[in-house]
Amino acid sequence: EDKVVQSPLSLVVHEGDTVTLNCSYEVTNFRSLLWYKQEKKAPTFLFMLTSSGIEKKSGRLSSILDKKELFSILNITATQTGDSAIYLCAPTQGGSEKLVFGKGTKLTVNP
Amino acid sequence: DVKVTQSSRYLVKRTGEKVFLECVQDMDHENMFWYRQDPGLGLRLIYFSYDVKMKEKGDIPEGYSVSREKKERFSLILESASTNQTSMYLCASSTGAVNTEAFFGQGTRLTVV
């Protein structure tokens, strides 16, 4: 059975802190891993990771994949209140290209 | 920009009603998906479709059916709504090509009373 575990499930930090969000997965026919940010409404795409060890970076956010150990991390440095959201990781399955979601990490950044 | 549009943001329906949730995408995507999102459970796949008139069950298809008569439109049908189907429903689409992201609609918050 496919499994995606995100940790922590919830996290409260102060502005300026650095956070690391974790995602471990067991998915048949793994193809890639996607990270999404969800505020009030639709999840918005952050990163797609396909190769181990290659960091993807966008501003204060970065992410990396380890295909041997089957996990990914999402780092956010110098957090801001606008980073408050649910962060979702989703491995994709080859063939159908469907996404298998974890439960998400709810990040709250306090001023 | 890719646009995935769900017909309603909020819906309130009575137990036993037949409910239609509509999703339209404007980018000629092959794949379309319906998820429901509940607190503590994350996004769970109900059904997906990789072509017109093609559908496959996801992880929680019970109580739901789908229809894809045209490529751009994917409908989720609750044959007889029940209170345990109160949830946020999210539609998504993707090209179907390898290593491409999925784009989400704004969601429909359905309440069954």
mmCIF file of C-alpha atoms in Angstrom:
data_model
loop_
_atom_site.group_PDB
_atom_site.id
_atom_site.type_symbol
_atom_site.label_atom_id
_atom_site.label_comp_id
_atom_site.label_asym_id
_atom_site.label_seq_id
_atom_site.Cartn_x
_atom_site.Cartn_y
_atom_site.Cartn_z
ATOM 1 C CA GLU A 1 0.000 0.000 0.000
ATOM 2 C CA ASP A 2 1.272 3.448 -0.906
ATOM 3 C CA LYS A 3 2.222 5.571 2.054
ATOM 4 C CA VAL A 4 3.296 9.183 2.502
ATOM 5 C CA VAL A 5 4.172 10.462 5.962
ATOM 6 C CA GLN A 6 4.798 14.108 6.670
ATOM 7 C CA SER A 7 6.258 15.425 9.880
ATOM 8 C CA PRO A 8 5.656 17.347 11.933
ATOM 9 C CA LEU A 9 1.903 17.583 11.381
ATOM 10 C CA SER A 10 1.861 21.008 12.963
ATOM 11 C CA LEU A 11 4.515 23.586 13.711
ATOM 12 C CA VAL A 12 4.397 27.044 15.305
ATOM 13 C CA VAL A 13 7.412 29.325 14.951
ATOM 14 C CA HIS A 14 8.317 33.002 15.184
ATOM 15 C CA GLU A 15 9.168 35.204 12.256
ATOM 16 C CA GLY A 16 12.802 34.815 11.293
ATOM 17 C CA ASP A 17 13.053 31.178 12.365
ATOM 18 C CA THR A 18 14.210 28.455 9.980
ATOM 19 C CA VAL A 19 12.017 25.380 9.578
ATOM 20 C CA THR A 20 12.515 21.941 8.069
ATOM 21 C CA LEU A 21 9.522 19.933 6.914
ATOM 22 C CA ASN A 22 9.872 16.218 6.292
ATOM 23 C CA CYS A 23 8.248 13.846 3.870
ATOM 24 C CA SER A 24 8.884 10.106 3.696
ATOM 25 C CA TYR A 25 7.221 7.928 1.116
ATOM 26 C CA GLU A 26 6.648 4.387 -0.066
ATOM 27 C CA VAL A 27 5.013 4.536 -3.462
ATOM 28 C CA THR A 28 4.959 1.932 -6.191
ATOM 29 C CA ASN A 29 6.491 2.989 -9.484
ATOM 30 C CA PHE A 30 7.756 6.278 -8.045
ATOM 31 C CA ARG A 31 8.375 8.966 -10.623
ATOM 32 C CA SER A 32 8.852 12.338 -8.906
ATOM 33 C CA LEU A 33 7.946 14.218 -5.743
ATOM 34 C CA LEU A 34 6.039 17.479 -5.671
ATOM 35 C CA TRP A 35 5.675 20.053 -2.924
ATOM 36 C CA TYR A 36 2.638 22.321 -2.694
ATOM 37 C CA LYS A 37 1.675 25.225 -0.457
ATOM 38 C CA GLN A 38 -1.979 25.581 0.510
ATOM 39 C CA GLU A 39 -3.294 28.722 2.106
ATOM 40 C CA LYS A 40 -7.031 29.289 2.191
ATOM 41 C CA LYS A 41 -7.846 27.661 -1.089
ATOM 42 C CA ALA A 42 -6.133 25.803 -3.930
ATOM 43 C CA PRO A 43 -2.732 24.191 -3.374
ATOM 44 C CA THR A 44 -0.090 26.037 -5.365
ATOM 45 C CA PHE A 45 2.942 24.305 -6.795
ATOM 46 C CA LEU A 46 6.349 24.885 -5.210
ATOM 47 C CA PHE A 47 8.838 22.280 -6.419
ATOM 48 C CA MET A 48 9.186 19.113 -8.420
ATOM 49 C CA LEU A 49 12.048 16.792 -7.499
ATOM 50 C CA THR A 50 13.104 13.953 -9.723
ATOM 51 C CA SER A 51 16.758 13.313 -8.916
ATOM 52 C CA SER A 52 18.450 12.551 -5.640
ATOM 53 C CA GLY A 53 20.731 15.096 -4.071
ATOM 54 C CA ILE A 54 19.927 18.018 -6.333
ATOM 55 C CA GLU A 55 18.603 20.955 -4.355
ATOM 56 C CA LYS A 56 15.822 23.030 -5.804
ATOM 57 C CA LYS A 57 15.694 26.608 -4.575
ATOM 58 C CA SER A 58 13.242 29.445 -4.808
ATOM 59 C CA GLY A 59 13.993 32.458 -2.670
ATOM 60 C CA ARG A 60 13.902 31.395 0.969
ATOM 61 C CA LEU A 61 12.527 27.953 0.139
ATOM 62 C CA SER A 62 14.609 24.960 -0.847
ATOM 63 C CA SER A 63 14.000 21.257 -1.185
ATOM 64 C CA ILE A 64 15.932 18.076 -1.776
ATOM 65 C CA LEU A 65 15.110 14.447 -2.489
ATOM 66 C CA ASP A 66 16.806 11.246 -1.340
ATOM 67 C CA LYS A 67 15.555 8.393 -3.531
ATOM 68 C CA LYS A 68 17.596 5.800 -1.702
ATOM 69 C CA GLU A 69 16.185 6.616 1.728
ATOM 70 C CA LEU A 70 12.793 7.597 0.259
ATOM 71 C CA PHE A 71 12.386 11.025 1.770
ATOM 72 C CA SER A 72 12.379 14.696 0.957
ATOM 73 C CA ILE A 73 12.767 17.843 3.007
ATOM 74 C CA LEU A 74 11.492 21.352 2.490
ATOM 75 C CA ASN A 75 13.441 24.135 4.174
ATOM 76 C CA ILE A 76 12.188 27.635 4.761
ATOM 77 C CA THR A 77 14.682 30.181 6.067
ATOM 78 C CA ALA A 78 13.892 33.543 7.661
ATOM 79 C CA THR A 79 10.204 32.662 7.910
ATOM 80 C CA GLN A 80 7.561 35.335 7.442
ATOM 81 C CA THR A 81 3.902 35.418 8.465
ATOM 82 C CA GLY A 82 3.013 34.892 4.797
ATOM 83 C CA ASP A 83 4.619 31.465 4.973
ATOM 84 C CA SER A 84 1.786 30.328 7.242
ATOM 85 C CA ALA A 85 0.058 27.555 5.300
ATOM 86 C CA ILE A 86 -0.324 23.830 4.949
ATOM 87 C CA TYR A 87 2.601 22.286 3.076
ATOM 88 C CA LEU A 88 1.812 19.149 1.128
ATOM 89 C CA CYS A 89 4.157 16.635 -0.389
ATOM 90 C CA ALA A 90 2.995 14.309 -3.129
ATOM 91 C CA PRO A 91 4.988 11.586 -4.854
ATOM 92 C CA THR A 92 3.734 10.787 -8.332
ATOM 93 C CA GLN A 93 3.245 7.305 -9.733
ATOM 94 C CA GLY A 94 4.512 6.494 -13.175
ATOM 95 C CA GLY A 95 1.909 5.505 -15.721
ATOM 96 C CA SER A 96 -1.076 7.274 -14.254
ATOM 97 C CA GLU A 97 1.032 10.218 -13.030
ATOM 98 C CA LYS A 98 -1.368 10.458 -10.116
ATOM 99 C CA LEU A 99 -0.288 12.211 -6.958
ATOM 100 C CA VAL A 100 -0.362 10.470 -3.593
ATOM 101 C CA PHE A 101 -0.618 13.081 -0.853
ATOM 102 C CA GLY A 102 0.583 13.127 2.700
ATOM 103 C CA LYS A 103 -1.550 14.680 5.437
ATOM 104 C CA GLY A 104 0.387 17.900 5.234
ATOM 105 C CA THR A 105 2.293 20.032 7.718
ATOM 106 C CA LYS A 106 0.443 23.033 9.081
ATOM 107 C CA LEU A 107 2.961 25.819 9.597
ATOM 108 C CA THR A 108 2.043 28.870 11.629
ATOM 109 C CA VAL A 109 4.477 31.778 11.692
ATOM 110 C CA ASN A 110 3.798 34.300 14.444
ATOM 111 C CA PRO A 111 5.047 37.891 14.275
ATOM 112 C CA ASP B 1 -1.869 30.540 -17.094
ATOM 113 C CA VAL B 2 -3.565 27.244 -16.526
ATOM 114 C CA LYS B 3 -7.008 27.650 -15.117
ATOM 115 C CA VAL B 4 -8.959 24.964 -13.314
ATOM 116 C CA THR B 5 -12.414 26.167 -12.418
ATOM 117 C CA GLN B 6 -14.812 24.501 -10.033
ATOM 118 C CA SER B 7 -18.393 25.554 -10.491
ATOM 119 C CA SER B 8 -19.198 26.333 -6.859
ATOM 120 C CA ARG B 9 -17.130 27.545 -3.916
ATOM 121 C CA TYR B 10 -19.757 26.594 -1.344
ATOM 122 C CA LEU B 11 -22.664 24.171 -1.521
ATOM 123 C CA VAL B 12 -25.230 23.071 1.033
ATOM 124 C CA LYS B 13 -27.260 19.986 0.171
ATOM 125 C CA ARG B 14 -29.703 17.747 1.978
ATOM 126 C CA THR B 15 -29.110 14.096 2.815
ATOM 127 C CA GLY B 16 -30.233 11.886 -0.048
ATOM 128 C CA GLU B 17 -29.902 14.550 -2.750
ATOM 129 C CA LYS B 18 -27.977 13.855 -5.927
ATOM 130 C CA VAL B 19 -25.099 16.311 -6.108
ATOM 131 C CA PHE B 20 -22.990 17.320 -9.094
ATOM 132 C CA LEU B 21 -19.613 18.993 -8.687
ATOM 133 C CA GLU B 22 -18.227 20.364 -11.927
ATOM 134 C CA CYS B 23 -14.638 21.033 -12.889
ATOM 135 C CA VAL B 24 -13.382 22.613 -16.096
ATOM 136 C CA GLN B 25 -9.789 23.113 -17.228
ATOM 137 C CA ASP B 26 -8.691 25.268 -20.125
ATOM 138 C CA MET B 27 -5.295 23.798 -21.014
ATOM 139 C CA ASP B 28 -6.208 20.672 -22.934
ATOM 140 C CA HIS B 29 -4.896 18.478 -20.113
ATOM 141 C CA GLU B 30 -5.233 14.721 -20.430
ATOM 142 C CA ASN B 31 -5.452 13.909 -16.725
ATOM 143 C CA MET B 32 -8.045 15.121 -14.286
ATOM 144 C CA PHE B 33 -8.464 14.219 -10.619
ATOM 145 C CA TRP B 34 -10.972 14.590 -7.810
ATOM 146 C CA TYR B 35 -9.729 14.709 -4.211
ATOM 147 C CA ARG B 36 -11.433 15.339 -0.943
ATOM 148 C CA GLN B 37 -9.646 17.065 1.896
ATOM 149 C CA ASP B 38 -10.545 16.569 5.538
ATOM 150 C CA PRO B 39 -8.747 17.839 8.650
ATOM 151 C CA GLY B 40 -6.191 15.328 9.832
ATOM 152 C CA LEU B 41 -6.620 13.138 6.753
ATOM 153 C CA GLY B 42 -5.019 15.226 4.024
ATOM 154 C CA LEU B 43 -6.016 14.911 0.381
ATOM 155 C CA ARG B 44 -7.464 11.575 -0.624
ATOM 156 C CA LEU B 45 -8.020 10.591 -4.242
ATOM 157 C CA ILE B 46 -11.599 9.739 -5.163
ATOM 158 C CA TYR B 47 -11.382 9.192 -8.925
ATOM 159 C CA PHE B 48 -9.167 10.171 -11.779
ATOM 160 C CA SER B 49 -9.441 10.208 -15.539
ATOM 161 C CA TYR B 50 -6.664 10.049 -18.107
ATOM 162 C CA ASP B 51 -8.828 10.465 -21.193
ATOM 163 C CA VAL B 52 -12.356 11.226 -22.283
ATOM 164 C CA LYS B 53 -14.762 8.548 -21.043
ATOM 165 C CA MET B 54 -11.916 6.836 -19.163
ATOM 166 C CA LYS B 55 -11.926 6.734 -15.383
ATOM 167 C CA GLU B 56 -10.197 4.899 -12.602
ATOM 168 C CA LYS B 57 -11.053 4.550 -8.952
ATOM 169 C CA GLY B 58 -8.846 6.214 -6.450
ATOM 170 C CA ASP B 59 -8.531 5.343 -2.785
ATOM 171 C CA ILE B 60 -12.040 6.276 -1.634
ATOM 172 C CA PRO B 61 -14.523 5.894 -4.523
ATOM 173 C CA GLU B 62 -17.436 4.543 -2.484
ATOM 174 C CA GLY B 63 -20.499 6.758 -2.722
ATOM 175 C CA TYR B 64 -19.135 8.663 -5.715
ATOM 176 C CA SER B 65 -19.167 8.381 -9.480
ATOM 177 C CA VAL B 66 -17.627 10.529 -12.198
ATOM 178 C CA SER B 67 -18.265 11.565 -15.749
ATOM 179 C CA ARG B 68 -15.901 12.817 -18.416
ATOM 180 C CA GLU B 69 -17.758 13.334 -21.664
ATOM 181 C CA LYS B 70 -15.487 16.135 -22.883
ATOM 182 C CA LYS B 71 -11.777 16.536 -22.343
ATOM 183 C CA GLU B 72 -12.043 19.805 -20.474
ATOM 184 C CA ARG B 73 -14.778 18.789 -18.027
ATOM 185 C CA PHE B 74 -14.709 16.261 -15.189
ATOM 186 C CA SER B 75 -17.771 15.906 -13.010
ATOM 187 C CA LEU B 76 -18.014 14.304 -9.592
ATOM 188 C CA ILE B 77 -21.414 12.889 -8.691
ATOM 189 C CA LEU B 78 -22.692 12.031 -5.248
ATOM 190 C CA GLU B 79 -25.565 9.694 -6.035
ATOM 191 C CA SER B 80 -27.218 10.089 -2.644
ATOM 192 C CA ALA B 81 -25.435 12.602 -0.460
ATOM 193 C CA SER B 82 -24.729 11.678 3.135
ATOM 194 C CA THR B 83 -23.445 13.733 6.043
ATOM 195 C CA ASN B 84 -20.095 11.926 5.982
ATOM 196 C CA GLN B 85 -19.518 13.406 2.542
ATOM 197 C CA THR B 86 -19.325 16.879 4.033
ATOM 198 C CA SER B 87 -15.856 17.961 2.980
ATOM 199 C CA MET B 88 -13.678 20.167 0.802
ATOM 200 C CA TYR B 89 -13.525 18.812 -2.740
ATOM 201 C CA LEU B 90 -10.568 19.680 -4.922
ATOM 202 C CA CYS B 91 -10.266 19.112 -8.643
ATOM 203 C CA ALA B 92 -6.879 18.988 -10.371
ATOM 204 C CA SER B 93 -5.552 18.514 -13.878
ATOM 205 C CA SER B 94 -2.214 17.702 -15.467
ATOM 206 C CA THR B 95 -0.878 17.131 -18.935
ATOM 207 C CA GLY B 96 -0.285 13.441 -18.370
ATOM 208 C CA ALA B 97 3.300 13.772 -19.527
ATOM 209 C CA VAL B 98 6.073 12.504 -17.302
ATOM 210 C CA ASN B 99 7.252 14.853 -14.554
ATOM 211 C CA THR B 100 4.729 17.624 -14.789
ATOM 212 C CA GLU B 101 2.843 19.205 -11.952
ATOM 213 C CA ALA B 102 -0.878 19.147 -11.338
ATOM 214 C CA PHE B 103 -2.912 22.349 -11.169
ATOM 215 C CA PHE B 104 -5.734 22.711 -8.694
ATOM 216 C CA GLY B 105 -9.083 24.401 -8.701
ATOM 217 C CA GLN B 106 -10.205 26.616 -5.835
ATOM 218 C CA GLY B 107 -12.149 23.890 -4.142
ATOM 219 C CA THR B 108 -15.807 23.331 -3.321
ATOM 220 C CA ARG B 109 -16.781 23.202 0.308
ATOM 221 C CA LEU B 110 -19.773 20.889 0.444
ATOM 222 C CA THR B 111 -21.966 20.631 3.501
ATOM 223 C CA VAL B 112 -24.574 17.877 3.641
ATOM 224 C CA VAL B 113 -27.267 18.461 6.230
#
